[in-house]
């Protein structure tokens, strides 16, 4: 049973690891050095770096096509095995990337609410968001490597694990549906993770030092700790969604990490556009329902062509964006 899982990881060569790791680490280091001062991020800067990260992911897709085209790999779908060539790998890689970006939108909005709870959305404190986000994104990368690796191993070990993943995805949809009807915002300064840290560490209520530690842990560290804890939940929630479409561990992890690395810049764009994309969370819920049925179908040996999957994902998300732009938010109309 576990032999299939091990074979999926054994297919990853040293060249595959280096071809991803070297440019990825260099890109992250350049981003870090460019923004090491932690100044307030402008929309122009956020847009520029978002496009840079998309371009990096697109360039890497060239290696994905080349390596799978010259050395097709086996991929498990339920009890069925198929060969994955360059075009199929590109479709799956693109789908994993788009799914991770889409799922990140709700996660980033939660980050905004965490910042708001700690007073970091105020003009005088906004510059602290960058540093916290940067460490938060690095944490997200680590968590996704762990959960996606575990998910790939489990999915390739037994197809019936996919049914459990489908139930997790449907539970996520249910939580999103329940929360979408409430305008009450959570006060994350009372989150269980923050209260736990206050009990075990000496706390300093001031952020004037601009540090995470100054005569105890500061609100900046408490905010970062809360984001990291939430990141664990987000990484776990997104894992079965990516597994539903992308079974190959190399494609799964690389597409997810390229998408995750650009979330810092995407956050600042999202904050500016959140009121205009009211229908996007509805589109994401529809997308997750599609993913859950795809997981169940895969468990019994049925699967969609990678090109069809990426087309459906793109259509649902595009429809959500167009709906947001074309139709006013019903909540705003109701308030008027």
C-alpha positions as a Python dict, from the first residue, in 0.01 Angstrom:
ca = {
    (1, 'X'): (0, 0, 0),
    (2, 'X'): (276, 243, 95),
    (3, 'X'): (494, 138, -198),
    (4, 'X'): (294, 361, -436),
    (5, 'X'): (353, 659, -208),
    (6, 'X'): (726, 592, -185),
    (7, 'X'): (751, 552, -564),
    (8, 'X'): (588, 893, -613),
    (9, 'X'): (861, 1057, -402),
    (10, 'X'): (1142, 844, -546),
    (11, 'X'): (1062, 982, -892),
    (12, 'X'): (1184, 1325, -774),
    (13, 'X'): (1548, 1362, -881),
    (14, 'X'): (1827, 1573, -734),
    (15, 'X'): (1804, 1796, -1041),
    (16, 'X'): (1432, 1847, -975),
    (17, 'X'): (1506, 1959, -619),
    (18, 'X'): (1787, 2197, -720),
    (19, 'X'): (1596, 2336, -1019),
    (20, 'X'): (1324, 2448, -780),
    (21, 'X'): (1517, 2522, -463),
    (22, 'X'): (1793, 2745, -605),
    (23, 'X'): (1573, 3002, -787),
    (24, 'X'): (1311, 2986, -510),
    (25, 'X'): (1560, 3065, -231),
    (26, 'X'): (1723, 3338, -442),
    (27, 'X'): (1384, 3499, -515),
    (28, 'X'): (1284, 3488, -146),
    (29, 'X'): (1622, 3636, -43),
    (30, 'X'): (1592, 3920, -296),
    (31, 'X'): (1239, 3997, -173),
    (32, 'X'): (1362, 3998, 188),
    (33, 'X'): (1661, 4224, 117),
    (34, 'X'): (1451, 4462, -93),
    (35, 'X'): (1198, 4509, 186),
    (36, 'X'): (1424, 4467, 491),
    (37, 'X'): (1349, 4819, 619),
    (38, 'X'): (987, 4725, 683),
    (39, 'X'): (848, 5046, 536),
    (40, 'X'): (482, 5090, 446),
    (41, 'X'): (405, 4900, 122),
    (42, 'X'): (248, 5103, -158),
    (43, 'X'): (0, 4959, -406),
    (44, 'X'): (250, 5010, -686),
    (45, 'X'): (516, 4811, -500),
    (46, 'X'): (268, 4536, -411),
    (47, 'X'): (152, 4507, -774),
    (48, 'X'): (508, 4500, -906),
    (49, 'X'): (616, 4224, -670),
    (50, 'X'): (297, 4025, -728),
    (51, 'X'): (374, 4025, -1100),
    (52, 'X'): (738, 3930, -1030),
    (53, 'X'): (627, 3627, -828),
    (54, 'X'): (380, 3524, -1100),
    (55, 'X'): (659, 3557, -1357),
    (56, 'X'): (891, 3340, -1145),
    (57, 'X'): (626, 3069, -1122),
    (58, 'X'): (566, 3091, -1499),
    (59, 'X'): (938, 3059, -1577),
    (60, 'X'): (965, 2754, -1352),
    (61, 'X'): (675, 2594, -1541),
    (62, 'X'): (916, 2570, -1836),
    (63, 'X'): (1131, 2330, -1636),
    (64, 'X'): (820, 2136, -1534),
    (65, 'X'): (725, 2087, -1899),
    (66, 'X'): (1079, 1990, -2000),
    (67, 'X'): (1138, 1732, -1728),
    (68, 'X'): (797, 1560, -1760),
    (69, 'X'): (808, 1568, -2140),
    (70, 'X'): (1146, 1395, -2143),
    (71, 'X'): (1070, 1163, -1854),
    (72, 'X'): (694, 1099, -1813),
    (73, 'X'): (595, 981, -1464),
    (74, 'X'): (324, 755, -1334),
    (75, 'X'): (35, 909, -1149),
    (76, 'X'): (-219, 724, -933),
    (77, 'X'): (-593, 791, -963),
    (78, 'X'): (-783, 557, -738),
    (79, 'X'): (-689, 211, -860),
    (80, 'X'): (-582, 340, -1201),
    (81, 'X'): (-233, 448, -1315),
    (82, 'X'): (-160, 685, -1601),
    (83, 'X'): (149, 846, -1749),
    (84, 'X'): (194, 1218, -1696),
    (85, 'X'): (372, 1401, -1979),
    (86, 'X'): (477, 1763, -2023),
    (87, 'X'): (138, 1908, -2120),
    (88, 'X'): (-43, 1718, -1844),
    (89, 'X'): (215, 1829, -1587),
    (90, 'X'): (180, 2194, -1690),
    (91, 'X'): (-200, 2176, -1654),
    (92, 'X'): (-172, 2025, -1305),
    (93, 'X'): (99, 2271, -1200),
    (94, 'X'): (-111, 2567, -1316),
    (95, 'X'): (-420, 2430, -1142),
    (96, 'X'): (-233, 2381, -814),
    (97, 'X'): (-96, 2735, -838),
    (98, 'X'): (-436, 2891, -907),
    (99, 'X'): (-606, 2689, -633),
    (100, 'X'): (-348, 2794, -373),
    (101, 'X'): (-385, 3161, -470),
    (102, 'X'): (-765, 3137, -457),
    (103, 'X'): (-771, 2969, -118),
    (104, 'X'): (-522, 3224, 12),
    (105, 'X'): (-770, 3509, -38),
    (106, 'X'): (-980, 3413, 265),
    (107, 'X'): (-663, 3343, 464),
    (108, 'X'): (-521, 3686, 386),
    (109, 'X'): (-846, 3853, 485),
    (110, 'X'): (-815, 3671, 820),
    (111, 'X'): (-464, 3818, 848),
    (112, 'X'): (-618, 4163, 795),
    (113, 'X'): (-863, 4103, 1080),
    (114, 'X'): (-574, 3990, 1302),
    (115, 'X'): (-381, 4308, 1221),
    (116, 'X'): (-693, 4512, 1286),
    (117, 'X'): (-743, 4346, 1626),
    (118, 'X'): (-388, 4441, 1727),
    (119, 'X'): (-421, 4799, 1599),
    (120, 'X'): (-177, 4750, 1313),
    (121, 'X'): (-414, 4885, 1046),
    (122, 'X'): (-381, 5234, 1195),
    (123, 'X'): (-170, 5470, 981),
    (124, 'X'): (104, 5503, 1244),
    (125, 'X'): (138, 5124, 1278),
    (126, 'X'): (84, 4999, 922),
    (127, 'X'): (457, 4967, 853),
    (128, 'X'): (474, 4680, 1106),
    (129, 'X'): (249, 4466, 886),
    (130, 'X'): (527, 4392, 635),
    (131, 'X'): (768, 4240, 887),
    (132, 'X'): (498, 4026, 1050),
    (133, 'X'): (368, 3915, 711),
    (134, 'X'): (714, 3822, 593),
    (135, 'X'): (780, 3588, 884),
    (136, 'X'): (422, 3465, 857),
    (137, 'X'): (469, 3374, 490),
    (138, 'X'): (793, 3191, 568),
    (139, 'X'): (602, 2993, 829),
    (140, 'X'): (329, 2921, 574),
    (141, 'X'): (591, 2779, 336),
    (142, 'X'): (718, 2538, 602),
    (143, 'X'): (368, 2425, 701),
    (144, 'X'): (266, 2366, 341),
    (145, 'X'): (571, 2152, 269),
    (146, 'X'): (480, 1936, 568),
    (147, 'X'): (106, 1903, 503),
    (148, 'X'): (133, 1866, 125),
    (149, 'X'): (405, 1603, 161),
    (150, 'X'): (187, 1418, 412),
    (151, 'X'): (-120, 1459, 189),
    (152, 'X'): (63, 1327, -118),
    (153, 'X'): (189, 1028, 80),
    (154, 'X'): (-157, 945, 218),
    (155, 'X'): (-340, 996, -113),
    (156, 'X'): (-100, 768, -299),
    (157, 'X'): (-111, 508, -20),
    (158, 'X'): (-487, 449, -38),
    (159, 'X'): (-752, 601, -269),
    (160, 'X'): (-1011, 588, 9),
    (161, 'X'): (-819, 854, 201),
    (162, 'X'): (-958, 1089, -63),
    (163, 'X'): (-1309, 1040, 78),
    (164, 'X'): (-1188, 1168, 416),
    (165, 'X'): (-1025, 1463, 238),
    (166, 'X'): (-1357, 1534, 62),
    (167, 'X'): (-1535, 1551, 398),
    (168, 'X'): (-1273, 1797, 525),
    (169, 'X'): (-1330, 2017, 218),
    (170, 'X'): (-1708, 2008, 264),
    (171, 'X'): (-1663, 2100, 631),
    (172, 'X'): (-1454, 2399, 516),
    (173, 'X'): (-1738, 2503, 282),
    (174, 'X'): (-1985, 2477, 571),
    (175, 'X'): (-1767, 2699, 790),
    (176, 'X'): (-1731, 2955, 511),
    (177, 'X'): (-2107, 2952, 449),
    (178, 'X'): (-2186, 3008, 817),
    (179, 'X'): (-1936, 3291, 857),
    (180, 'X'): (-2040, 3467, 534),
    (181, 'X'): (-2375, 3564, 681),
    (182, 'X'): (-2228, 3739, 984),
    (183, 'X'): (-2073, 4084, 990),
    (184, 'X'): (-1931, 4042, 1343),
    (185, 'X'): (-1552, 4050, 1339),
    (186, 'X'): (-1345, 3826, 1563),
    (187, 'X'): (-1122, 3997, 1818),
    (188, 'X'): (-799, 3804, 1775),
    (189, 'X'): (-638, 3962, 2081),
    (190, 'X'): (-849, 3708, 2274),
    (191, 'X'): (-762, 3416, 2047),
    (192, 'X'): (-668, 3102, 2240),
    (193, 'X'): (-313, 3109, 2100),
    (194, 'X'): (-260, 3465, 2225),
    (195, 'X'): (-402, 3384, 2568),
    (196, 'X'): (-175, 3079, 2588),
    (197, 'X'): (132, 3287, 2508),
    (198, 'X'): (34, 3544, 2771),
    (199, 'X'): (16, 3269, 3032),
    (200, 'X'): (359, 3122, 2958),
    (201, 'X'): (556, 3437, 2868),
    (202, 'X'): (604, 3779, 3022),
    (203, 'X'): (425, 4035, 2805),
    (204, 'X'): (494, 4399, 2730),
    (205, 'X'): (179, 4582, 2610),
    (206, 'X'): (377, 4846, 2418),
    (207, 'X'): (482, 4826, 2052),
    (208, 'X'): (690, 5143, 2067),
    (209, 'X'): (1015, 4946, 2049),
    (210, 'X'): (913, 4803, 1713),
    (211, 'X'): (1053, 4467, 1821),
    (212, 'X'): (904, 4125, 1886),
    (213, 'X'): (1082, 4103, 2223),
    (214, 'X'): (1137, 4398, 2456),
    (215, 'X'): (1108, 4334, 2829),
    (216, 'X'): (892, 4037, 2735),
    (217, 'X'): (692, 3956, 2424),
    (218, 'X'): (532, 4257, 2258),
    (219, 'X'): (196, 4276, 2079),
    (220, 'X'): (393, 4242, 1753),
    (221, 'X'): (508, 3894, 1856),
    (222, 'X'): (161, 3801, 1982),
    (223, 'X'): (22, 3906, 1645),
    (224, 'X'): (286, 3700, 1461),
    (225, 'X'): (223, 3397, 1684),
    (226, 'X'): (-152, 3420, 1618),
    (227, 'X'): (-89, 3437, 1242),
    (228, 'X'): (145, 3136, 1253),
    (229, 'X'): (-111, 2930, 1448),
    (230, 'X'): (-383, 3025, 1199),
    (231, 'X'): (-141, 2936, 919),
    (232, 'X'): (-126, 2578, 1045),
    (233, 'X'): (-505, 2556, 1011),
    (234, 'X'): (-500, 2718, 666),
    (235, 'X'): (-226, 2482, 543),
    (236, 'X'): (-423, 2181, 667),
    (237, 'X'): (-746, 2309, 504),
    (238, 'X'): (-581, 2373, 167),
    (239, 'X'): (-399, 2039, 153),
    (240, 'X'): (-696, 1817, 49),
    (241, 'X'): (-803, 2074, -210),
    (242, 'X'): (-465, 2063, -386),
    (243, 'X'): (-449, 1683, -350),
    (244, 'X'): (-787, 1658, -525),
    (245, 'X'): (-635, 1785, -848),
    (246, 'X'): (-259, 1740, -822),
    (247, 'X'): (-145, 1396, -710),
    (248, 'X'): (222, 1423, -805),
    (249, 'X'): (413, 1544, -494),
    (250, 'X'): (666, 1748, -692),
    (251, 'X'): (399, 1942, -882),
    (252, 'X'): (189, 1975, -569),
    (253, 'X'): (463, 2123, -351),
    (254, 'X'): (632, 2346, -610),
    (255, 'X'): (309, 2504, -739),
    (256, 'X'): (190, 2567, -385),
    (257, 'X'): (519, 2720, -267),
    (258, 'X'): (551, 2955, -566),
    (259, 'X'): (195, 3071, -495),
    (260, 'X'): (257, 3105, -119),
    (261, 'X'): (581, 3302, -158),
    (262, 'X'): (393, 3585, -332),
    (263, 'X'): (119, 3618, -68),
    (264, 'X'): (284, 3912, 112),
    (265, 'X'): (244, 4134, -194),
    (266, 'X'): (-99, 3988, -271),
    (267, 'X'): (-215, 4081, 80),
    (268, 'X'): (-171, 4454, 20),
    (269, 'X'): (-357, 4431, -312),
    (270, 'X'): (-637, 4233, -148),
    (271, 'X'): (-685, 4489, 129),
    (272, 'X'): (-731, 4758, -134),
    (273, 'X'): (-973, 4551, -343),
    (274, 'X'): (-1162, 4350, -80),
    (275, 'X'): (-1479, 4558, -102),
    (276, 'X'): (-1491, 4508, -480),
    (277, 'X'): (-1459, 4129, -480),
    (278, 'X'): (-1770, 4044, -277),
    (279, 'X'): (-1865, 3744, -494),
    (280, 'X'): (-1522, 3579, -490),
    (281, 'X'): (-1580, 3393, -163),
    (282, 'X'): (-1902, 3251, -312),
    (283, 'X'): (-1704, 3134, -616),
    (284, 'X'): (-1447, 2973, -387),
    (285, 'X'): (-1724, 2781, -205),
    (286, 'X'): (-1855, 2650, -540),
    (287, 'X'): (-1499, 2560, -634),
    (288, 'X'): (-1452, 2366, -309),
    (289, 'X'): (-1775, 2173, -370),
    (290, 'X'): (-1643, 2080, -717),
    (291, 'X'): (-1315, 1972, -556),
    (292, 'X'): (-1491, 1755, -295),
    (293, 'X'): (-1686, 1566, -565),
    (294, 'X'): (-1365, 1528, -765),
    (295, 'X'): (-1198, 1372, -458),
    (296, 'X'): (-1481, 1123, -414),
    (297, 'X'): (-1481, 1037, -786),
    (298, 'X'): (-1102, 988, -778),
    (299, 'X'): (-1137, 745, -487),
    (300, 'X'): (-1343, 519, -717),
    (301, 'X'): (-1115, 551, -1018),
    (302, 'X'): (-1287, 833, -1209),
    (303, 'X'): (-1091, 1145, -1298),
    (304, 'X'): (-1104, 1451, -1520),
    (305, 'X'): (-837, 1535, -1770),
    (306, 'X'): (-594, 1795, -1623),
    (307, 'X'): (-689, 2044, -1894),
    (308, 'X'): (-1058, 2010, -1806),
    (309, 'X'): (-985, 2056, -1436),
    (310, 'X'): (-785, 2376, -1486),
    (311, 'X'): (-1056, 2509, -1721),
    (312, 'X'): (-1330, 2451, -1461),
    (313, 'X'): (-1122, 2613, -1186),
    (314, 'X'): (-1045, 2915, -1407),
    (315, 'X'): (-1410, 2949, -1515),
    (316, 'X'): (-1547, 2946, -1158),
    (317, 'X'): (-1295, 3202, -1029),
    (318, 'X'): (-1334, 3426, -1336),
    (319, 'X'): (-1712, 3417, -1295),
    (320, 'X'): (-1670, 3528, -932),
    (321, 'X'): (-1453, 3824, -1035),
    (322, 'X'): (-1688, 3927, -1319),
    (323, 'X'): (-1991, 3900, -1090),
    (324, 'X'): (-1816, 4120, -834),
    (325, 'X'): (-1738, 4384, -1095),
    (326, 'X'): (-2074, 4376, -1274),
    (327, 'X'): (-2315, 4353, -981),
    (328, 'X'): (-2310, 4570, -666),
    (329, 'X'): (-2262, 4394, -332),
    (330, 'X'): (-2612, 4296, -207),
    (331, 'X'): (-2506, 4386, 151),
    (332, 'X'): (-2431, 4744, 47),
    (333, 'X'): (-2762, 4771, -140),
    (334, 'X'): (-2945, 4639, 166),
    (335, 'X'): (-2776, 4899, 390),
    (336, 'X'): (-2873, 5178, 149),
}
